[in-house]
mmCIF file with all atom_site columns, C-alpha atoms in Angstrom:
data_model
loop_
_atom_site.group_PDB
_atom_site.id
_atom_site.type_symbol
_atom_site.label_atom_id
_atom_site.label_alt_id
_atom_site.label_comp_id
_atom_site.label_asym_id
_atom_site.label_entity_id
_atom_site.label_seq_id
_atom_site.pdbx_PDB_ins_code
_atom_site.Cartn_x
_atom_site.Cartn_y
_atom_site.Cartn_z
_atom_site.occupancy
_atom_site.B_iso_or_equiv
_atom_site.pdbx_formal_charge
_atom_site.auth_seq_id
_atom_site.auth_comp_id
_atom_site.auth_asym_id
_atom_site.auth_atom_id
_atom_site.pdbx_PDB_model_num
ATOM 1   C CA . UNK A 1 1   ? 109.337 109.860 119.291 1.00 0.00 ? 95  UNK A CA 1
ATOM 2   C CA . UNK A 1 2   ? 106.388 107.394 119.806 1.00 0.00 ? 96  UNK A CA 1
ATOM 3   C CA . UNK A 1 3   ? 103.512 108.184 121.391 1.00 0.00 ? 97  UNK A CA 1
ATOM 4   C CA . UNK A 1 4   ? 100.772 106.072 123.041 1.00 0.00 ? 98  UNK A CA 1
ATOM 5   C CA . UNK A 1 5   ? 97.629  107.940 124.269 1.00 0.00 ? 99  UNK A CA 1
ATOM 6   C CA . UNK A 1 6   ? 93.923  106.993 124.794 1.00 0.00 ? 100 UNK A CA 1
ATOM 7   C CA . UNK A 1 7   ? 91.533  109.287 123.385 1.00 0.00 ? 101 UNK A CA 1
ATOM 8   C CA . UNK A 1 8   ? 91.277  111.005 126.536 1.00 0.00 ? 102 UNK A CA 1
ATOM 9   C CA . UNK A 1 9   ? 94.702  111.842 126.421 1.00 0.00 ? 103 UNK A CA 1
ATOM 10  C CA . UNK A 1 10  ? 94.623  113.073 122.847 1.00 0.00 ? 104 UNK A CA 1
ATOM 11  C CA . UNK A 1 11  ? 95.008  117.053 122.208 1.00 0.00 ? 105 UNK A CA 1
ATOM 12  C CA . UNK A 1 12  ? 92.279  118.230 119.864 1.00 0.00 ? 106 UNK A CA 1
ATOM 13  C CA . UNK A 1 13  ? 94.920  119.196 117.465 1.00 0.00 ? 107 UNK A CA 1
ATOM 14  C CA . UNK A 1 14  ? 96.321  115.714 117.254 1.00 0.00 ? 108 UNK A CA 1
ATOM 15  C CA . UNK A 1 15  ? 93.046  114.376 117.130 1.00 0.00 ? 109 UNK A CA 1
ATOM 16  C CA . UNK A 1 16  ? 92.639  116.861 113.963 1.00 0.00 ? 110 UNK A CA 1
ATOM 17  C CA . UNK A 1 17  ? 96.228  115.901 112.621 1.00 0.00 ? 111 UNK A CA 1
ATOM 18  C CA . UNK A 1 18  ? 94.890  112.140 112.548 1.00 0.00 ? 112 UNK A CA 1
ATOM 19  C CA . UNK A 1 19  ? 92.068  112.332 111.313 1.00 0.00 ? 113 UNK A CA 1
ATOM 20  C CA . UNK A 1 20  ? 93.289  114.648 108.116 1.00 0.00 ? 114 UNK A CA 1
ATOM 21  C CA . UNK A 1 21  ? 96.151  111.747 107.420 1.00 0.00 ? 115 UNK A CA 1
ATOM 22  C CA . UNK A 1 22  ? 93.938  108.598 107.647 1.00 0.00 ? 116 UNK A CA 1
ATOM 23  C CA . UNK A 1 23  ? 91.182  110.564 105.550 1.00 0.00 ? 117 UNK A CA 1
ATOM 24  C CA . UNK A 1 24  ? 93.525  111.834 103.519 1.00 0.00 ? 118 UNK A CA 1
ATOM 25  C CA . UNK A 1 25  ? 94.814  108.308 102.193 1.00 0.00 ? 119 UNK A CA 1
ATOM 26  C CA . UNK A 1 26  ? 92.336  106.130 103.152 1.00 0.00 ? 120 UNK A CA 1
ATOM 27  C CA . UNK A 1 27  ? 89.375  108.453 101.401 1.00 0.00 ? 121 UNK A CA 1
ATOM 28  C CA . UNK A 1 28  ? 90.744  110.023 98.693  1.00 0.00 ? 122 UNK A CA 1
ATOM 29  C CA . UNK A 1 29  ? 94.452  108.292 97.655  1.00 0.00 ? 123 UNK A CA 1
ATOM 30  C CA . UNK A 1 30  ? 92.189  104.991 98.016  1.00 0.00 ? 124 UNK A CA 1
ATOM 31  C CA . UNK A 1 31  ? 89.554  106.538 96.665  1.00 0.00 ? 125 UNK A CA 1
ATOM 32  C CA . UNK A 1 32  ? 87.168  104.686 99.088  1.00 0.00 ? 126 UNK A CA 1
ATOM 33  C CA . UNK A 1 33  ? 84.078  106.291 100.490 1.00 0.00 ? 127 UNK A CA 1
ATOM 34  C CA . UNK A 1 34  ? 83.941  105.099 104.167 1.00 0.00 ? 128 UNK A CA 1
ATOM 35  C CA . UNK A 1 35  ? 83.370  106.084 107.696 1.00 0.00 ? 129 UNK A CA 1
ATOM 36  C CA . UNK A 1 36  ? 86.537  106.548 108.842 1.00 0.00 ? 130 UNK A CA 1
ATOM 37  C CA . UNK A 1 37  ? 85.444  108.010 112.212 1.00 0.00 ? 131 UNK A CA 1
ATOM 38  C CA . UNK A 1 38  ? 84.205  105.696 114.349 1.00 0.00 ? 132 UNK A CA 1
ATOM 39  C CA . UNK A 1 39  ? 82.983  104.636 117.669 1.00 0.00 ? 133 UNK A CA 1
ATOM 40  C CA . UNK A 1 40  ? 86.617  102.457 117.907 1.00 0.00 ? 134 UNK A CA 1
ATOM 41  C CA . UNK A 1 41  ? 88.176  105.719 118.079 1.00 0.00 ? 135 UNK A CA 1
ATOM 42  C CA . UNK A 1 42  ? 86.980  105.701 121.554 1.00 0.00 ? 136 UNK A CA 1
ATOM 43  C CA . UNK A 1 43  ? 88.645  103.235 123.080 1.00 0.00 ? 137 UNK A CA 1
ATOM 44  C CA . UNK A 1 44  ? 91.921  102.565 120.929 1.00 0.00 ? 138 UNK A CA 1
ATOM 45  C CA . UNK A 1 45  ? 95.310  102.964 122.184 1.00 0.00 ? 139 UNK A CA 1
ATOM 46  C CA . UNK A 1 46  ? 96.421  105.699 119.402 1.00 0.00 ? 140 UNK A CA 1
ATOM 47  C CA . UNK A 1 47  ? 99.829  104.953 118.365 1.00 0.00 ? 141 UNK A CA 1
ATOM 48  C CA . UNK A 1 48  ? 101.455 107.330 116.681 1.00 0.00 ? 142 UNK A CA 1
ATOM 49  C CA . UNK A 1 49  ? 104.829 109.408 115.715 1.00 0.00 ? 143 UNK A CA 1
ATOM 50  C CA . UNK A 1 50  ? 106.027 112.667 114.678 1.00 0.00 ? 144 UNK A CA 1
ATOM 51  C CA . UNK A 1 51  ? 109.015 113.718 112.676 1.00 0.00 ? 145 UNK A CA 1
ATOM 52  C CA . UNK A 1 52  ? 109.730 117.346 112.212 1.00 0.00 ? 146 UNK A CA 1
ATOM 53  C CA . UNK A 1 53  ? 106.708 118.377 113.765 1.00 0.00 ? 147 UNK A CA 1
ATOM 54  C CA . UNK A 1 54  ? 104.509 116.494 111.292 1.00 0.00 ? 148 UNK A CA 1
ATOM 55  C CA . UNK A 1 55  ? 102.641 113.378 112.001 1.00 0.00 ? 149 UNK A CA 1
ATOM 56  C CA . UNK A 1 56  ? 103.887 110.995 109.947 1.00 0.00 ? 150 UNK A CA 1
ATOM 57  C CA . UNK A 1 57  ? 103.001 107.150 110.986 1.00 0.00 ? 151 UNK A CA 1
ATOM 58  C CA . UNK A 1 58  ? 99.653  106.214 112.805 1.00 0.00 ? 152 UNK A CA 1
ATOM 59  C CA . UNK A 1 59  ? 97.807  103.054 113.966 1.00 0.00 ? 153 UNK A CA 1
ATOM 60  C CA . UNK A 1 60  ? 95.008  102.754 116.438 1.00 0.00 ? 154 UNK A CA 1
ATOM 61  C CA . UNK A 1 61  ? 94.874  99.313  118.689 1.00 0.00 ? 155 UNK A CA 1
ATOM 62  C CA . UNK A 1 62  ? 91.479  98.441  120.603 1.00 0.00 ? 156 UNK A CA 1
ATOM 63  C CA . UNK A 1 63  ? 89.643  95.366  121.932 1.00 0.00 ? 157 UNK A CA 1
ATOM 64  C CA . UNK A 1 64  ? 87.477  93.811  118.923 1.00 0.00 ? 158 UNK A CA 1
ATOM 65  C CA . UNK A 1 65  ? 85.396  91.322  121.305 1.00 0.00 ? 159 UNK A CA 1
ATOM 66  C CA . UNK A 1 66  ? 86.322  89.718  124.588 1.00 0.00 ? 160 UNK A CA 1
ATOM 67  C CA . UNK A 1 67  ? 89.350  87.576  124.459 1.00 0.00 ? 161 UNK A CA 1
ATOM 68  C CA . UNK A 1 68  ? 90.760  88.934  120.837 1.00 0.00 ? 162 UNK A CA 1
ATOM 69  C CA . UNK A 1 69  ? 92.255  92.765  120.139 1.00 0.00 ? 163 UNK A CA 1
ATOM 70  C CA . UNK A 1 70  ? 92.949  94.185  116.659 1.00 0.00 ? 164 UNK A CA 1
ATOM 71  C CA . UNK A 1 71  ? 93.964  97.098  115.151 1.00 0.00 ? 165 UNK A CA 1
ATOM 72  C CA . UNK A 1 72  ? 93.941  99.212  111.817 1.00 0.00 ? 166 UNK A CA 1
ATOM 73  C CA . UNK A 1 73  ? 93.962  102.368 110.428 1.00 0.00 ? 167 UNK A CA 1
ATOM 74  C CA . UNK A 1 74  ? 97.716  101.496 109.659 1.00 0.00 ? 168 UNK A CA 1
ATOM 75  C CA . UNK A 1 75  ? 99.423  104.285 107.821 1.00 0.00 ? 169 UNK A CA 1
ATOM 76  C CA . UNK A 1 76  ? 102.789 106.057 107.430 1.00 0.00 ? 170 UNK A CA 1
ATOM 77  C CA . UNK A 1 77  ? 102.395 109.854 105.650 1.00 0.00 ? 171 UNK A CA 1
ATOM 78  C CA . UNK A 1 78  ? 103.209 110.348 101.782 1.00 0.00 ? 172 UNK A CA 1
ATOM 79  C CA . UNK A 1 79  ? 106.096 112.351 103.092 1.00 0.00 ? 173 UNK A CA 1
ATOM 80  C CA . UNK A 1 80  ? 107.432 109.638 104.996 1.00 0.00 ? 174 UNK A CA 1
ATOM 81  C CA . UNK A 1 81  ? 107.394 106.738 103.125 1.00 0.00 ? 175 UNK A CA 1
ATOM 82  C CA . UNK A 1 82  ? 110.432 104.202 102.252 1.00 0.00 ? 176 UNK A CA 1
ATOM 83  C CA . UNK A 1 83  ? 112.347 105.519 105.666 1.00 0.00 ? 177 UNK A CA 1
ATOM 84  C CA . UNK A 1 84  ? 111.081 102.223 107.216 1.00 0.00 ? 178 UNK A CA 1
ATOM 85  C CA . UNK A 1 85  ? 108.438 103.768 109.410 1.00 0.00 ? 179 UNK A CA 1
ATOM 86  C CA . UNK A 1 86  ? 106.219 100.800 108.780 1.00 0.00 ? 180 UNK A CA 1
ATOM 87  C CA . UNK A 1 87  ? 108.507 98.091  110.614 1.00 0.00 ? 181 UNK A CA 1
ATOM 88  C CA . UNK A 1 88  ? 108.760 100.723 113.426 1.00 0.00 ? 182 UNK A CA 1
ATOM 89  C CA . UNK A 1 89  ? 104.776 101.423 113.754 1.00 0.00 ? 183 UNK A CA 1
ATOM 90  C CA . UNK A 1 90  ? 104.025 97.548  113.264 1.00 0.00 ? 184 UNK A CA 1
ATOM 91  C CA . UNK A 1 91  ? 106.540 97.048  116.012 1.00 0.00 ? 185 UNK A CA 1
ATOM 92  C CA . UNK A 1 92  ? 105.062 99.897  118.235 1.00 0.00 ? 186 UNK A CA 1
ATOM 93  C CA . UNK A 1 93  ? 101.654 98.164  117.675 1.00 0.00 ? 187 UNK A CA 1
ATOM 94  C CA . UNK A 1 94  ? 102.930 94.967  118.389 1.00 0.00 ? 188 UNK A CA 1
ATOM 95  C CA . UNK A 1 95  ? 104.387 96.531  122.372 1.00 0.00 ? 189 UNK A CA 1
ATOM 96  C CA . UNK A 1 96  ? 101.316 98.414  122.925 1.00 0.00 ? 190 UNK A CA 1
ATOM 97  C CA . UNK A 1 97  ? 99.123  95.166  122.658 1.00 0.00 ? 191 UNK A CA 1
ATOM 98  C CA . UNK A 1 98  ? 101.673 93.650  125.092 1.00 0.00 ? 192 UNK A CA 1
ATOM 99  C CA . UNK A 1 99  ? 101.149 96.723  127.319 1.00 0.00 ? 193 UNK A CA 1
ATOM 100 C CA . UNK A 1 100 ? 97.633  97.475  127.529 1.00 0.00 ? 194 UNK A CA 1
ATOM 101 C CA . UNK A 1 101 ? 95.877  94.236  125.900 1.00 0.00 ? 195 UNK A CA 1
ATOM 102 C CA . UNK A 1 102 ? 98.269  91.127  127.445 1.00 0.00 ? 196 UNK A CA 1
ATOM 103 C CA . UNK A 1 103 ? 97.456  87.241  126.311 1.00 0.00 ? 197 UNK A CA 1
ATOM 104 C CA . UNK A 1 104 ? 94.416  88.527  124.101 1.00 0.00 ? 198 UNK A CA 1
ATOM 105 C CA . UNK A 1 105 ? 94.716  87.023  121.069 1.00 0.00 ? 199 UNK A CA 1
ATOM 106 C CA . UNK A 1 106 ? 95.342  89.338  117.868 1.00 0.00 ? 200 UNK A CA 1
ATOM 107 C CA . UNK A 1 107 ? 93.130  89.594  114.894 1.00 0.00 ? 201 UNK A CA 1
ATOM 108 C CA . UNK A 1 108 ? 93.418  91.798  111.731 1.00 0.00 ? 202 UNK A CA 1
ATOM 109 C CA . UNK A 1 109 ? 91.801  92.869  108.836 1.00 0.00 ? 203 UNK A CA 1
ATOM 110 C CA . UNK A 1 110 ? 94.603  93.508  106.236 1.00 0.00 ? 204 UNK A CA 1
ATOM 111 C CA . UNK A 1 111 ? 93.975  95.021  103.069 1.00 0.00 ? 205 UNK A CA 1
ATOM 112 C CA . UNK A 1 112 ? 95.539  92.151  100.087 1.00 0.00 ? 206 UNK A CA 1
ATOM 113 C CA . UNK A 1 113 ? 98.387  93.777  99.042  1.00 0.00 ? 207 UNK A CA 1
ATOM 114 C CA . UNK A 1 114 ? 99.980  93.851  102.804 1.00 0.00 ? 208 UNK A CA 1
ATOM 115 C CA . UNK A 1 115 ? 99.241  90.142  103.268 1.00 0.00 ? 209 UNK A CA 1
ATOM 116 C CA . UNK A 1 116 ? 102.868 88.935  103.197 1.00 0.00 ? 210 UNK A CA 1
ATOM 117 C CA . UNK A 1 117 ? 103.715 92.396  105.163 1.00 0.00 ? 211 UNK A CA 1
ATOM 118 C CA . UNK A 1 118 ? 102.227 91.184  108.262 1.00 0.00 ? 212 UNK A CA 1
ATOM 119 C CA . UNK A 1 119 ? 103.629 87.505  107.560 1.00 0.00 ? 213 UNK A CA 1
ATOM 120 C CA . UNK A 1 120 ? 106.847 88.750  107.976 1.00 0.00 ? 214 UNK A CA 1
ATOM 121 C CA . UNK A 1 121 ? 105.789 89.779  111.567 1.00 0.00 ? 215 UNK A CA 1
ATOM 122 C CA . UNK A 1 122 ? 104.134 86.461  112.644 1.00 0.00 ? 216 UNK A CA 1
ATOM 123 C CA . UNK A 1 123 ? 100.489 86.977  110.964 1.00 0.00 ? 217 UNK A CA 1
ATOM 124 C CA . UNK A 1 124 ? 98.676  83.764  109.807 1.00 0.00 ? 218 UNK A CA 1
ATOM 125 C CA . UNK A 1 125 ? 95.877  84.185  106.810 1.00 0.00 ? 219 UNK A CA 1
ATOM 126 C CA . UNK A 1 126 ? 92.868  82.427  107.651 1.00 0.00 ? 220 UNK A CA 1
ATOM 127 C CA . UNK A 1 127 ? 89.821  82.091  105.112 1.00 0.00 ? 221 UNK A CA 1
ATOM 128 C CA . UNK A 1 128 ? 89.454  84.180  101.422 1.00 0.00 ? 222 UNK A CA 1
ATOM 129 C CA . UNK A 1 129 ? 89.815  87.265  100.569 1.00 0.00 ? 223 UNK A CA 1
ATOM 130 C CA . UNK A 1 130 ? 86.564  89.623  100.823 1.00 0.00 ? 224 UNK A CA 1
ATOM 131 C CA . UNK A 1 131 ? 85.785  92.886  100.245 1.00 0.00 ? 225 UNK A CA 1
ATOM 132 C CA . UNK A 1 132 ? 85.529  95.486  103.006 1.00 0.00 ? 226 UNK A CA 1
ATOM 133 C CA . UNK A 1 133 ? 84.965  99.443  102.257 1.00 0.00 ? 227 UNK A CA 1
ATOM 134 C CA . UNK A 1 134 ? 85.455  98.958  98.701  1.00 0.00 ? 228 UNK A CA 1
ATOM 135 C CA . UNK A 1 135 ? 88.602  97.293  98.628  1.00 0.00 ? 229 UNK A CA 1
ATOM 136 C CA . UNK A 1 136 ? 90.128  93.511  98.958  1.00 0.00 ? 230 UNK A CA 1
ATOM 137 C CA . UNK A 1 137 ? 90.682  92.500  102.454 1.00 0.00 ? 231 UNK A CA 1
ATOM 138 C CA . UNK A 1 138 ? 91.493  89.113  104.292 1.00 0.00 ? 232 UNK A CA 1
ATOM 139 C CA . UNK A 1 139 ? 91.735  88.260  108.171 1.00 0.00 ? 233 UNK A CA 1
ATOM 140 C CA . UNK A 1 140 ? 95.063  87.263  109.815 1.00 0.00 ? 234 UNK A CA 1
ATOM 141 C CA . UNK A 1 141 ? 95.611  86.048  113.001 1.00 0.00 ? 235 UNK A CA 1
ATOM 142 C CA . UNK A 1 142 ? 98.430  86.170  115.226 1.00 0.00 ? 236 UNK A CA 1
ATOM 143 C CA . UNK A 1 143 ? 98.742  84.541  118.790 1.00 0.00 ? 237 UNK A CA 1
ATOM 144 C CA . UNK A 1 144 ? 98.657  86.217  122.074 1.00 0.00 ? 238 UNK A CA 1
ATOM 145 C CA . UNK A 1 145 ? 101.424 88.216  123.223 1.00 0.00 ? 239 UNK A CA 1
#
């Protein structure tokens, strides 16, 4: 079942469960050294779901500046993958900006390889690709829900 909490609202545990996932794939699968604990953590919506008691899709959603919300840390866990969990979260994502961030427009910063992902859901490219935390990026855009 899907879950929407602030940070507030998060257990410790969960806080602990998300944390080891996003570390675990955006640190060392993607072998990138970055802060993945940040001050965003704060004040995202944390959208997330569990399936047999495991966490197994995440995504955090939070104002980036007045006027425009984002979000990241997308992931689905190893053990979950190809069960279309991705279409669900991005979905998920997509109704909690409509919930808590209404006619704020989105932006992203999508890794490369997920480009035409997020087309598929309404995403516009704008600019070149750069790199961010060791790996190719580009921003998208999508208009306010």
């Amino acid at each position: 079942m899907w879950q929407r909490e602030t940070f507030d609202e998060l257990t410790t545990k969960k806080l602990f469960e998300i944390y080891k996932l996003r570390s675990a794939v955006f640190i060392v699968d993607q072998e990138r050294i970055v802060n993945d604990v940040d001050d965003n953590d704060l004040k995202a919506v944390h959208v997330y779901d569990e399936l047999n008691g495991q966490l197994a899709a995440y995504a955090r959603v939070f104002l980036k500046a007045p006027g425009v919300v984002t979000f990241g840390r997308v992931v689905t866990a190893p053990a979950f993958r190809g069960q279309g969990l991705g279409n669900e979260l991005l979905q998920e994502i997509m109704e909690a900006i409509k919930d808590y961030f209404p006619g704020n427009e989105i932006e992203i910063d999508a890794q490369v390889p997920v480009e035409g992902y997020y087309r598929k859901f309404g995403f516009t490219t704008v600019g070149k690709p750069y790199t961010h935390a060791g790996s190719p990026h580009i921003k998208m855009v999508h208009p306010a829900l």
